[in-house]
Each structure stands twice: as C-alpha cells, then as structure tokens.
Short mmCIF file of C-alpha atoms in Angstrom, two decimals:
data_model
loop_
_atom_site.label_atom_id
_atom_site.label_comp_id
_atom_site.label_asym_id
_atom_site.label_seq_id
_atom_site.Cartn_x
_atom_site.Cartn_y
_atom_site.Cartn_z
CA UNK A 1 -1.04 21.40 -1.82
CA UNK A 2 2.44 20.49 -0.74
CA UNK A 3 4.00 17.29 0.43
CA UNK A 4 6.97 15.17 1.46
CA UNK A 5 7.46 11.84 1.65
CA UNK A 6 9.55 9.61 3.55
CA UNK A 7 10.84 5.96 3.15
CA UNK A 8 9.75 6.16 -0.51
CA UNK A 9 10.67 2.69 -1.63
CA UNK A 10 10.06 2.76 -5.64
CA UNK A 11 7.58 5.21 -5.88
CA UNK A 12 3.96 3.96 -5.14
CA UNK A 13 2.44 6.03 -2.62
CA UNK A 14 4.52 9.06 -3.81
CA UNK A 15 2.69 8.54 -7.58
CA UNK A 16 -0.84 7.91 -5.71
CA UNK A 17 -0.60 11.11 -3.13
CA UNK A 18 0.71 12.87 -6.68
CA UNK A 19 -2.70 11.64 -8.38
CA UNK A 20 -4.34 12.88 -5.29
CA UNK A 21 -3.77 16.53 -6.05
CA UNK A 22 -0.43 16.83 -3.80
CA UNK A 23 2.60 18.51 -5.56
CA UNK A 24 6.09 16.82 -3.58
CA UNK A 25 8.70 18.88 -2.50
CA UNK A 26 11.03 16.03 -1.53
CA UNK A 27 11.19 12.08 -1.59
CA UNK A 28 13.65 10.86 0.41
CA UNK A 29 14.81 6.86 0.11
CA UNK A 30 17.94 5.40 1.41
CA UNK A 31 18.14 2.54 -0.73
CA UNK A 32 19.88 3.30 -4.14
CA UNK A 33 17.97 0.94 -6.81
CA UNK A 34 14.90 2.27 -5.82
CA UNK A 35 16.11 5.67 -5.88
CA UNK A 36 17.75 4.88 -9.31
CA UNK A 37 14.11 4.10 -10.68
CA UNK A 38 12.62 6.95 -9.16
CA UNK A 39 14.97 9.37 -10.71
CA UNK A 40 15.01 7.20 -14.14
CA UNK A 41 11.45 7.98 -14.28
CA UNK A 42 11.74 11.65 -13.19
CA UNK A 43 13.63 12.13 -16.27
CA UNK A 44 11.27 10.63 -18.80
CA UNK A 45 9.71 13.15 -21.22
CA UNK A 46 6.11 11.80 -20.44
CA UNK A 47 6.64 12.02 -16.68
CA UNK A 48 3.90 14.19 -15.16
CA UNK A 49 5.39 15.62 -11.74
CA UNK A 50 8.49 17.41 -13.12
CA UNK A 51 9.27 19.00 -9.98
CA UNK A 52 9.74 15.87 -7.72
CA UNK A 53 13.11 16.08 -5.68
CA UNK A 54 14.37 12.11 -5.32
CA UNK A 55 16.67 12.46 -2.03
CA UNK A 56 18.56 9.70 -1.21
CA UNK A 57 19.83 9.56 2.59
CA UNK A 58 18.87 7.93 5.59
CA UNK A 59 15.94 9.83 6.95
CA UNK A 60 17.17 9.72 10.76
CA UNK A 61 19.85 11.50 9.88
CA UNK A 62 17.85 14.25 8.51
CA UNK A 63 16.54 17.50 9.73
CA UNK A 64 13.23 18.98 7.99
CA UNK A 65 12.50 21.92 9.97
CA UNK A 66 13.55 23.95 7.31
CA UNK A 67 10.15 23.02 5.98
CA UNK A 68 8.14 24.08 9.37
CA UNK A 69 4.96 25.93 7.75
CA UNK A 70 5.58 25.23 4.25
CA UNK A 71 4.50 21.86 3.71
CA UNK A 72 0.68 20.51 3.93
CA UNK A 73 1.35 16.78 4.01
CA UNK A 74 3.77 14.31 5.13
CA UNK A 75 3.46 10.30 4.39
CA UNK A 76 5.49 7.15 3.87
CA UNK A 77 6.02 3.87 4.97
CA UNK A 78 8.65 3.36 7.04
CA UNK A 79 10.38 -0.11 6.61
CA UNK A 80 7.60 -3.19 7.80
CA UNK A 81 10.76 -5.50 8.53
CA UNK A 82 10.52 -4.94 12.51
CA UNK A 83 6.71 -6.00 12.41
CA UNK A 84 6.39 -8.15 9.31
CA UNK A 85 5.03 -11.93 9.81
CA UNK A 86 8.19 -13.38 7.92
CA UNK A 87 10.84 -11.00 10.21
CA UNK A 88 11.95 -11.22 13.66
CA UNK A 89 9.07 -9.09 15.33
CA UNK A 90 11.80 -6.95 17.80
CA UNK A 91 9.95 -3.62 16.98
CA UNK A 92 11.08 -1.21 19.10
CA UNK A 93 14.41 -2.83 19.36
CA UNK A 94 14.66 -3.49 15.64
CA UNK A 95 16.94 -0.39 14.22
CA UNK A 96 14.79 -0.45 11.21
CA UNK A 97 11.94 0.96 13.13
CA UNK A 98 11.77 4.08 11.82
CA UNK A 99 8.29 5.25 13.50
CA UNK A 100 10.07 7.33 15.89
CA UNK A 101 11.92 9.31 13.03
CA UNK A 102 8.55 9.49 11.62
CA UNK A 103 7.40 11.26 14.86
CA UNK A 104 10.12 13.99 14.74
CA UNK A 105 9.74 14.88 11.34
CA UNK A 106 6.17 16.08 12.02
CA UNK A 107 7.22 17.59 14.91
CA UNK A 108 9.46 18.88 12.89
CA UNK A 109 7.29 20.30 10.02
CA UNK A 110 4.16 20.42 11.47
CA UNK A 111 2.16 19.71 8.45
CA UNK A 112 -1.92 19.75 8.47
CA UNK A 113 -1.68 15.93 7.87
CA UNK A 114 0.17 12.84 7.36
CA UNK A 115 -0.45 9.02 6.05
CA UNK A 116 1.77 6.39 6.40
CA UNK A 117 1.37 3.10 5.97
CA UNK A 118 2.56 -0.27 7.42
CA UNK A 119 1.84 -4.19 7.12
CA UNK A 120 -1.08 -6.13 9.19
CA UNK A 121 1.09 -7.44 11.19
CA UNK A 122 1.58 -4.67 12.95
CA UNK A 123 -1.89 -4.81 14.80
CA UNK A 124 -1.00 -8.19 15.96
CA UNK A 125 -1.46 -8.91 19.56
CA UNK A 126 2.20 -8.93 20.23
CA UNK A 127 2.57 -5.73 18.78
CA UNK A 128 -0.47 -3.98 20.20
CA UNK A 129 1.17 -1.96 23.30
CA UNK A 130 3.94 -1.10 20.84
CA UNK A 131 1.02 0.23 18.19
CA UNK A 132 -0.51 2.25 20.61
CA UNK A 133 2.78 3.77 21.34
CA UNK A 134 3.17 4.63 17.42
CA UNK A 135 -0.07 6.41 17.42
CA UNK A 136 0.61 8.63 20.49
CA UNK A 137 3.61 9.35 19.07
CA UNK A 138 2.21 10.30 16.11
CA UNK A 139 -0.39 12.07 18.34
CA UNK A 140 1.73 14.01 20.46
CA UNK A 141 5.46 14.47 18.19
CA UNK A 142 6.54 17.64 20.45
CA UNK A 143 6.48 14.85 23.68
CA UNK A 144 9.57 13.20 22.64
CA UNK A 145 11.22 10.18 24.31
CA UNK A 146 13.86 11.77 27.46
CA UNK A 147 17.27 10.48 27.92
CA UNK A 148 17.29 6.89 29.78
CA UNK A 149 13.73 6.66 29.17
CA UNK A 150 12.44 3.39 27.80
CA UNK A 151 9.59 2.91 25.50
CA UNK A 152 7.17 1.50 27.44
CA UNK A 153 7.57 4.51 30.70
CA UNK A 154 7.46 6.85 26.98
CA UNK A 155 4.43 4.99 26.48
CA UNK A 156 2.81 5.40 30.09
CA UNK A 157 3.26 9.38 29.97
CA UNK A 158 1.73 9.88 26.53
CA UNK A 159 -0.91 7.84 28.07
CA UNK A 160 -1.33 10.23 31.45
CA UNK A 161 -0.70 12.74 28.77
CA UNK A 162 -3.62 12.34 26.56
CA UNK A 163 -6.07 10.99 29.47
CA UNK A 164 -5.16 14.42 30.97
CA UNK A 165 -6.32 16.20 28.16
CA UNK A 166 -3.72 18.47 28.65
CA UNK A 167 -2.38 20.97 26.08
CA UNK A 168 0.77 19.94 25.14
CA UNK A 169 1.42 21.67 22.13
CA UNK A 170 1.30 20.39 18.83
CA UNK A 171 -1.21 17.90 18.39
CA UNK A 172 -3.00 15.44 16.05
CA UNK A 173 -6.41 13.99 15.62
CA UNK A 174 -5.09 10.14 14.57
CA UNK A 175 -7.24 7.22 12.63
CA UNK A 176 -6.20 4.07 12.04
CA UNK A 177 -7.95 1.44 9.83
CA UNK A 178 -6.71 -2.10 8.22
CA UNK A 179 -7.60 -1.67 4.75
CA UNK A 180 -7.92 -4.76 2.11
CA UNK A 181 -6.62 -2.86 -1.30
CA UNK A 182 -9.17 -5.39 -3.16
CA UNK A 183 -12.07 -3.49 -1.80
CA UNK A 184 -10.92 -0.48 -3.29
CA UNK A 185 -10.16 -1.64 -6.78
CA UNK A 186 -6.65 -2.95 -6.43
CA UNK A 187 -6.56 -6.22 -8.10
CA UNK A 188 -4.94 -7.83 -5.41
CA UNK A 189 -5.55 -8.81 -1.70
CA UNK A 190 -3.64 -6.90 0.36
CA UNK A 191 -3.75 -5.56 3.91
CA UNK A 192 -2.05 -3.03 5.25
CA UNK A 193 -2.97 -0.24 8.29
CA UNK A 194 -2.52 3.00 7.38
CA UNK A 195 -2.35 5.54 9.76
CA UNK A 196 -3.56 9.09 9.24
CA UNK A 197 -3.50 12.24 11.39
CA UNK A 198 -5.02 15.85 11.15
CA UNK A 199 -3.46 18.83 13.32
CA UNK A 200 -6.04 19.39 16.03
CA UNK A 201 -6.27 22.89 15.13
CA UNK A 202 -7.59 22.61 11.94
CA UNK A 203 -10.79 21.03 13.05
CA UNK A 204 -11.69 18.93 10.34
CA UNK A 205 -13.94 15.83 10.87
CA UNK A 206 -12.28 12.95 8.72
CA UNK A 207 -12.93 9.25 8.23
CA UNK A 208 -11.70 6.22 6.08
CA UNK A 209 -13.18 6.37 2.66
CA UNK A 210 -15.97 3.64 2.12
CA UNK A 211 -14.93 0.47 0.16
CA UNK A 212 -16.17 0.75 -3.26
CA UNK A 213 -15.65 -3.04 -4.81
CA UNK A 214 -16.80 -6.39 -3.40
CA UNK A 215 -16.14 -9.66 -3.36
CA UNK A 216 -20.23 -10.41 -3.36
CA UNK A 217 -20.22 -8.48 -6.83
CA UNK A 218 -17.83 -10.86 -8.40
CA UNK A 219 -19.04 -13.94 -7.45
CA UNK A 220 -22.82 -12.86 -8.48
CA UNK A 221 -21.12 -11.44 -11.99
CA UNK A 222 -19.73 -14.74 -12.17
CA UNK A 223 -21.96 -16.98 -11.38
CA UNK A 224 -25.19 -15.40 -11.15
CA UNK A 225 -25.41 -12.53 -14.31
CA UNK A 226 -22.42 -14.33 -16.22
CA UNK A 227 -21.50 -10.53 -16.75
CA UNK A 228 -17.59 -10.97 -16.16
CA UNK A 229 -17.34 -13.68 -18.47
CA UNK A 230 -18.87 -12.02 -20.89
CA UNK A 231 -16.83 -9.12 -20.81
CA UNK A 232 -13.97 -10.97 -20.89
CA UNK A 233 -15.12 -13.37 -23.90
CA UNK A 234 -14.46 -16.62 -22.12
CA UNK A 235 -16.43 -19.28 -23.40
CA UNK A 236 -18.64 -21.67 -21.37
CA UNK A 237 -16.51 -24.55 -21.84
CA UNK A 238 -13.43 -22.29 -20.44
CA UNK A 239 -14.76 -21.37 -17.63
CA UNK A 240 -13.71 -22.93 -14.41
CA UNK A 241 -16.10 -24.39 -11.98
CA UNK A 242 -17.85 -22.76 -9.49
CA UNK A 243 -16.49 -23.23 -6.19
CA UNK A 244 -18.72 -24.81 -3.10
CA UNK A 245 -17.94 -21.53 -1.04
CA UNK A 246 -18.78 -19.53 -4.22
CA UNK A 247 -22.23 -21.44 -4.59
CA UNK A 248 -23.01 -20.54 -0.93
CA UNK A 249 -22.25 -17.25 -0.92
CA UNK A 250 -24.19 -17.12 -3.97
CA UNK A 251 -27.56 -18.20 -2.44
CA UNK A 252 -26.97 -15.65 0.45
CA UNK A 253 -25.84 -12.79 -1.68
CA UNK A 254 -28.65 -9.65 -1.50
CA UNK A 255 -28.60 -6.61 -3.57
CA UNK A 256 -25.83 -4.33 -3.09
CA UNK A 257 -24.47 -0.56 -5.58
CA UNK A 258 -20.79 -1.69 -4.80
CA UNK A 259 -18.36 -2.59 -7.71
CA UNK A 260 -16.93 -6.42 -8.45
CA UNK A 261 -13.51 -6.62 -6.90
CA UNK A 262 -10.72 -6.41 -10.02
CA UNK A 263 -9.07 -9.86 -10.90
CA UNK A 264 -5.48 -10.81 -12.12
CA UNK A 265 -7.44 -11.08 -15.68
CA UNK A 266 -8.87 -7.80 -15.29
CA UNK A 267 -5.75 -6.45 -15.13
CA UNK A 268 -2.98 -8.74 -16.86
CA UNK A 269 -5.59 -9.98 -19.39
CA UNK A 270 -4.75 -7.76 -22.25
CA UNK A 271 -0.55 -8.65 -22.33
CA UNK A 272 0.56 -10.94 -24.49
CA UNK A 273 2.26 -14.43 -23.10
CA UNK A 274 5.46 -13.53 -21.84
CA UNK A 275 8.57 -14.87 -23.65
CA UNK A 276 12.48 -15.06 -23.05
CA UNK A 277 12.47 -11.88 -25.21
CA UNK A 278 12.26 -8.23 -24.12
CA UNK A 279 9.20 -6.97 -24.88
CA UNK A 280 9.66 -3.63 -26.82
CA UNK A 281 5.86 -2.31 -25.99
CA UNK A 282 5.72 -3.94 -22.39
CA UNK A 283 8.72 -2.88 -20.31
CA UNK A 284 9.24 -5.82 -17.99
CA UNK A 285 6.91 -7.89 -19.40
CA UNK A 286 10.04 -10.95 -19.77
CA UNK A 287 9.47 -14.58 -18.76
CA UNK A 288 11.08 -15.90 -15.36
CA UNK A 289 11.64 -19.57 -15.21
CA UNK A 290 11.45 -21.86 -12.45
CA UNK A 291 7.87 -21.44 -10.60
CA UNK A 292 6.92 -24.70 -9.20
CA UNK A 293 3.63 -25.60 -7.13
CA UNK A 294 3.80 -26.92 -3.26
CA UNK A 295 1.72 -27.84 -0.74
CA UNK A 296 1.40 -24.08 0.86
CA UNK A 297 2.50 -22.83 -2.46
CA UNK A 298 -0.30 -22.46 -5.00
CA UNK A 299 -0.19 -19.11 -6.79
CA UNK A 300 -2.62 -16.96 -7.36
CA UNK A 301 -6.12 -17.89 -9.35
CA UNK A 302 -6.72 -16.19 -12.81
CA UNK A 303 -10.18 -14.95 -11.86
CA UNK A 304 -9.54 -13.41 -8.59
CA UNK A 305 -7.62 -10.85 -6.89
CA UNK A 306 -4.24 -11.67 -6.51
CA UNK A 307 -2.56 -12.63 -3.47
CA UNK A 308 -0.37 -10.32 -1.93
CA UNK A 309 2.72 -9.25 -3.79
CA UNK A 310 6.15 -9.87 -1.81
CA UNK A 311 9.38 -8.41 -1.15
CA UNK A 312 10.55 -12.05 -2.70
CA UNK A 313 11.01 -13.97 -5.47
CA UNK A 314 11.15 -17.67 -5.94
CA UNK A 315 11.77 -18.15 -2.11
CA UNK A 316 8.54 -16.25 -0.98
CA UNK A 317 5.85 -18.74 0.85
CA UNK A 318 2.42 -19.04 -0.63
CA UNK A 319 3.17 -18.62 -3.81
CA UNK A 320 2.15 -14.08 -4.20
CA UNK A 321 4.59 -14.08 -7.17
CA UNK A 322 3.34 -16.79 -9.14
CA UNK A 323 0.52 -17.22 -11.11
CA UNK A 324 -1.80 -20.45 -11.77
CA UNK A 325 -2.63 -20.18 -15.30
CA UNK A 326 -5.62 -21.45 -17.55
CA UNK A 327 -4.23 -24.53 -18.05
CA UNK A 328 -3.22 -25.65 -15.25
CA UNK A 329 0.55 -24.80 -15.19
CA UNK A 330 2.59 -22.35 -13.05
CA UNK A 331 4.70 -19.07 -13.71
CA UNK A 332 5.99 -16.09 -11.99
CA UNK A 333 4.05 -13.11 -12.95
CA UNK A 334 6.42 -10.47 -15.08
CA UNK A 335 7.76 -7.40 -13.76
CA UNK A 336 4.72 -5.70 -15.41
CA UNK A 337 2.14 -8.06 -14.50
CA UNK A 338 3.48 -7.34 -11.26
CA UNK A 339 3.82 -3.67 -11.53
CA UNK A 340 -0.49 -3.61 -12.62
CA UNK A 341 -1.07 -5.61 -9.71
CA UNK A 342 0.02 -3.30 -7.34
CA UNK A 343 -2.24 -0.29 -10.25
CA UNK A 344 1.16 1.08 -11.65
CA UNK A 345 0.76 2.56 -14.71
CA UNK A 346 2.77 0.81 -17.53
CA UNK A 347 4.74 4.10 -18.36
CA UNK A 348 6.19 3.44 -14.93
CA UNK A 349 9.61 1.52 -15.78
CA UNK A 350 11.18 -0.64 -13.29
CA UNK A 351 15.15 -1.53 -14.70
CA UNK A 352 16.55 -3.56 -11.78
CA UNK A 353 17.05 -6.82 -12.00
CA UNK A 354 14.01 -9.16 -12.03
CA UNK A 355 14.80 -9.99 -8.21
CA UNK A 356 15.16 -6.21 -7.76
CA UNK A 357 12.01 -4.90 -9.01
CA UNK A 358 10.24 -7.47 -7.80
CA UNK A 359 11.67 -6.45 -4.25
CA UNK A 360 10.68 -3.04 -5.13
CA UNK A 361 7.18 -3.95 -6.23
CA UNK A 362 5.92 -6.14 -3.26
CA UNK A 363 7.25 -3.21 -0.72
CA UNK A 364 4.95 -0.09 -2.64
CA UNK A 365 1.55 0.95 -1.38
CA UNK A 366 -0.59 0.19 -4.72
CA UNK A 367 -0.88 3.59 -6.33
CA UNK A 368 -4.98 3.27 -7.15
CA UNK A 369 -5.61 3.11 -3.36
CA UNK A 370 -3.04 5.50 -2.12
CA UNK A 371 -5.03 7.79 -4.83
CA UNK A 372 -8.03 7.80 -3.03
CA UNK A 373 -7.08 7.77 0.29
CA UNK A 374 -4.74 10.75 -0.77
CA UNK A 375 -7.41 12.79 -2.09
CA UNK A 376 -10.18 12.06 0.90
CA UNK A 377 -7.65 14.17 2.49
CA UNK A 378 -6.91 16.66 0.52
CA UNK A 379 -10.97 17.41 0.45
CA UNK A 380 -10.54 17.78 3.92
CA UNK A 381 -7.51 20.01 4.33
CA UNK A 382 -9.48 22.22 1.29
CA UNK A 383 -12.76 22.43 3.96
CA UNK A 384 -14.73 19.81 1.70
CA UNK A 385 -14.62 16.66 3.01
CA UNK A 386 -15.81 14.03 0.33
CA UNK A 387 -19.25 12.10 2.16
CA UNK A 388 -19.07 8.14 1.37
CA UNK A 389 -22.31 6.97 0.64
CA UNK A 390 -23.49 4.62 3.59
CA UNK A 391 -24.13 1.34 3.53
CA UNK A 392 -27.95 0.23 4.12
#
C-alpha cells in the first residue's frame, strides 16, 4: 500500500508506517538537517525502502492533488509548537499550526486513511474547542474555511454540518486516543494523541490497538518473580530498593497476560560507557558533558521507562535527556541511547550536531509504536482488521 507523509521531522513515523507494510511515495520536511539525515540514510547500502522520495519544502505551499486516487495513506505530525506545554499555546493563531494544511491535503488526495500525531497538550482544556475543530476538519476536508470566516464560526458549521448528517462529500470516520508509548513497548513514557481517520466509504470498523506492556508486569518481575533482574544479571546487592509505591502496588497486583513495560536498561544496557571518543561500532554513542541534578531536574531512573525525550538539550526541564546512573551520578544520554529510546534501529545514523539530533530525536514518533499502529491499519484497509484480545 501507498503513502505520504507530511512534516517528517527525522524520520520516525515514516520508518514505523514503512515497517507497517506501507511503501512512501513522498516525505516532505521543511527543515534541512532533518532532511539531510533522511536523505543520508536513503543512500546507505543497507537501507531497506530504496524508493523513499525526501522532499524538502514547506508543505502549505504545496499542492498534492496530483496524487488524488493513487495514494492509500497519508500521516505526519505537524509541528506541536502551537500546543506544546513549554510554547505559547496561540493555536490557531500560531503560523506553525499546520492542521489546516493537513486538512487540504486529504482533501486533496483523498486517501483511505491517515494518522498523524501531536503532543498531550493538545487535549488540554484550553485547547479543547480548538481540538474539536481539528477533528472536523479532518472529518469533513472538502468544507474548507470561506473568506473572512474565523475559526470558531468554521467551527460552528462543521458542527451544524455533522449534527445534520448531511452528505457533504468526502468524508472520514475519525478516532482519537492519548496513547502512553510505554504501554506499547517503547522504553520510554511518552504521550502523545494520535489522530486517525478512515474514508466513510470504505466501511471499515477500526479501533486503537490494545496496550500490550504494563507497568504491573514490571514491578511484579521486579519485586515479586525477581525475573528482570535475573535476566539482566544484577546482583542482589546491586539492586536498588523497592520503592513504597512499588510495595503497594505490589500487594494489589492480580494476574494479568500483558508484557513488563521496557526500561532504559532494557534498551541502553548492552552499550558500552560512553567516552569523549567516537565510537566506531555505535554511531552517536559520544559522551556530552555538563548534566547536573536540580530540584525539578532528576533524570531518568535506570530501571524504568524513560521520561520523555525533548526537543532540548541541557536547558530542557525535568531532566528527559539525562540519565541517573547506577551510582548515583548524572549524564546526558548519547545520541544513540537516545535514538533506542525513541526504538530506532542503530543502523539509523543521526550526523547533526549533538544539540541537533537531539532536537531531531525528542520531535519523532518512536518507530516501535508507529509500527503497530501503522499496521492495525493497514489490516483494515486490506478487509482484515487485526482483533486485540480483551481485557478480563
């Protein structure tokens, strides 16, 4: 099946709705470092999707209906600035809001679906007139926004437009869910709402794919089997102490088939300490001086998900780009440690600066989860929906 993708960033939800069974006909990405990686990698002899088309260009001042018919999918993840906790929260007025130009290119191309994906803070309260103006949009592309029309009287006839249930042309069938990235085997915690629409006229029943990891599985392979240790080797008098909110959970904790969320060791475990050298088997894998510990500013623990990467480096609150090691000291995690927390695969080479790539990394949609939500629905568009098991 075809796709396109918009906003592209560096490359993560391209590489996951690739490993989802979609083939990309263009990626298109205004910003030139990240479309300098994308292309870097493109060229690589053990680069699997020869035939991706790395566009750089400003995607409202493109036209796609070129592609009307021929294209199956459409995603991205238009820029998070306008809705972001750490930005100005203008939305609508912010001229990085790109959700309308997201609107016109499916109107424009009229694809069987679309994902695209955007921070939490988008559901926020403040936003939430504006989010239910994104999905009608999204909803309805052909009823486009008139001349001297302002967003909010848009926004109150795609209301009377939908309540009508009037045919109006093109339409979609939109979901929206906040999804945590940890409970799908990311090893980091990270919201984000993705929002994903099927053409009305295909017909096709679709839901969010059931979480498959939990955070009740860790703490009982921790603390109650001892499993995790184990299969990481860590020796009794090594291991940290369990928590007080651990031990509750731990009493309360009944059985459950779901998988132990992944953790910062699970992923970074098996690199080496990084050093001031370039690692010739680890691209990126380079120490980055400077992390320090604040009140606020803790880093993330060793044997749990990660926090949520950044677009930041040093300056980024909280502490998402630094880890709290074994012994008790602080570091930035590497460009690579980075890269696996948001399920990159290491022949994936970031070459920007360490600021840069780390920039790059904390903006991508963690390939692993884009994966899965990528190939839920392609199932669907093939007329075999994948069934989640349910939950007892």
């Amino acid at each position: 099946m075809k796709a396109i993708e918009l906003f592209s960033g560096a490359g993560g939800l391209a590489l996951g709705i690739a490993g989802g069974g979609f083939s990309h006909e263009a990626l298109v990405e205004w910003d030139s470092d990240s479309v300098r990686v994308m292309r870097d990698n493109v060229q690589r002899d053990n680069w699997p999707y020869k035939k991706w088309n790395v566009i750089q260009g400003d995607v409202s001042k493109f036209t796609f209906r070129q592609l009307e018919g021929k294209v199956d999918l459409v995603s991205g993840g238009p820029p998070c600035q306008p809705f972001s906790v750490g930005g100005k929260h203008r939305a609508f007025n912010d001229n990085r809001d790109m959700f309308p130009h997201a609107a016109r290119v499916v109107s424009e191309v009229k694809p069987r679906a679309f994902i695209f994906e955007n921070v939490r803070g988008l559901t926020r309260d403040a936003f939430k007139n504006y989010f239910q103006y994104i999905q009608l949009q999204l909803e309805y592309p052909e009823a486009t926004i008139l001349d001297n029309e302002t967003w909010t009287e848009h926004l109150h006839r795609l209301e009377r437009l939908k309540s009508s249930n009037a045919d109006y042309g093109l339409r979609y069938m939109v979901n929206t869910r906040v999804l945590n990235a940890a409970d799908y085997g990311v090893p980091q915690q990270r919201h984000r709402v993705f929002i994903v629409g099927f053409r009305s006229d295909i017909g096709q029943a679709w839901g969010f794919p059931n979480p498959t990891h939990s955070e009740d599985e860790l703490i009982r392979s921790k603390w109650g089997t001892g499993e995790y240790w184990d299969e990481h080797r860590v020796q009794r008098s090594r291991r940290p102490e369990i928590t007080e909110t651990e031990a509750r959970r731990l009493d309360r904790l009944s059985f459950k088939e779901d998988i132990r969320w992944r953790t910062v060791r699970d992923a970074i475990g098996n690199l080496p300490n990084p050093t001031f050298e370039f690692s010739a088997e680890f691209q990126g894998h380079r120490f980055q001086p400077g992390a320090k510990p604040y009140p606020g500013h803790t880093g993330s623990r060793y044997d749990f998900p990660a926090k949520t990467l950044k677009a930041g480096d040093h300056g980024v609150p909280g502490g998402e780009n630094m880890l709290a090691t074994e012994d008790g000291r602080y570091r930035y995690f590497t460009v690579r440690e980075s890269a696996r927390l948001q399920t990159f695969p290491d022949h994936y080479e970031f070459t920007s600066s360490w600021t840069e790539s780390m920039r790059q990394i904390g903006n991508a949609v963690p390939v692993d989860l884009a994966t899965i939500l990528a190939d839920s629905v392609r199932q669907s568009l093939a007329g075999n929906p994948q069934r989640s098991k349910e939950k007892n």
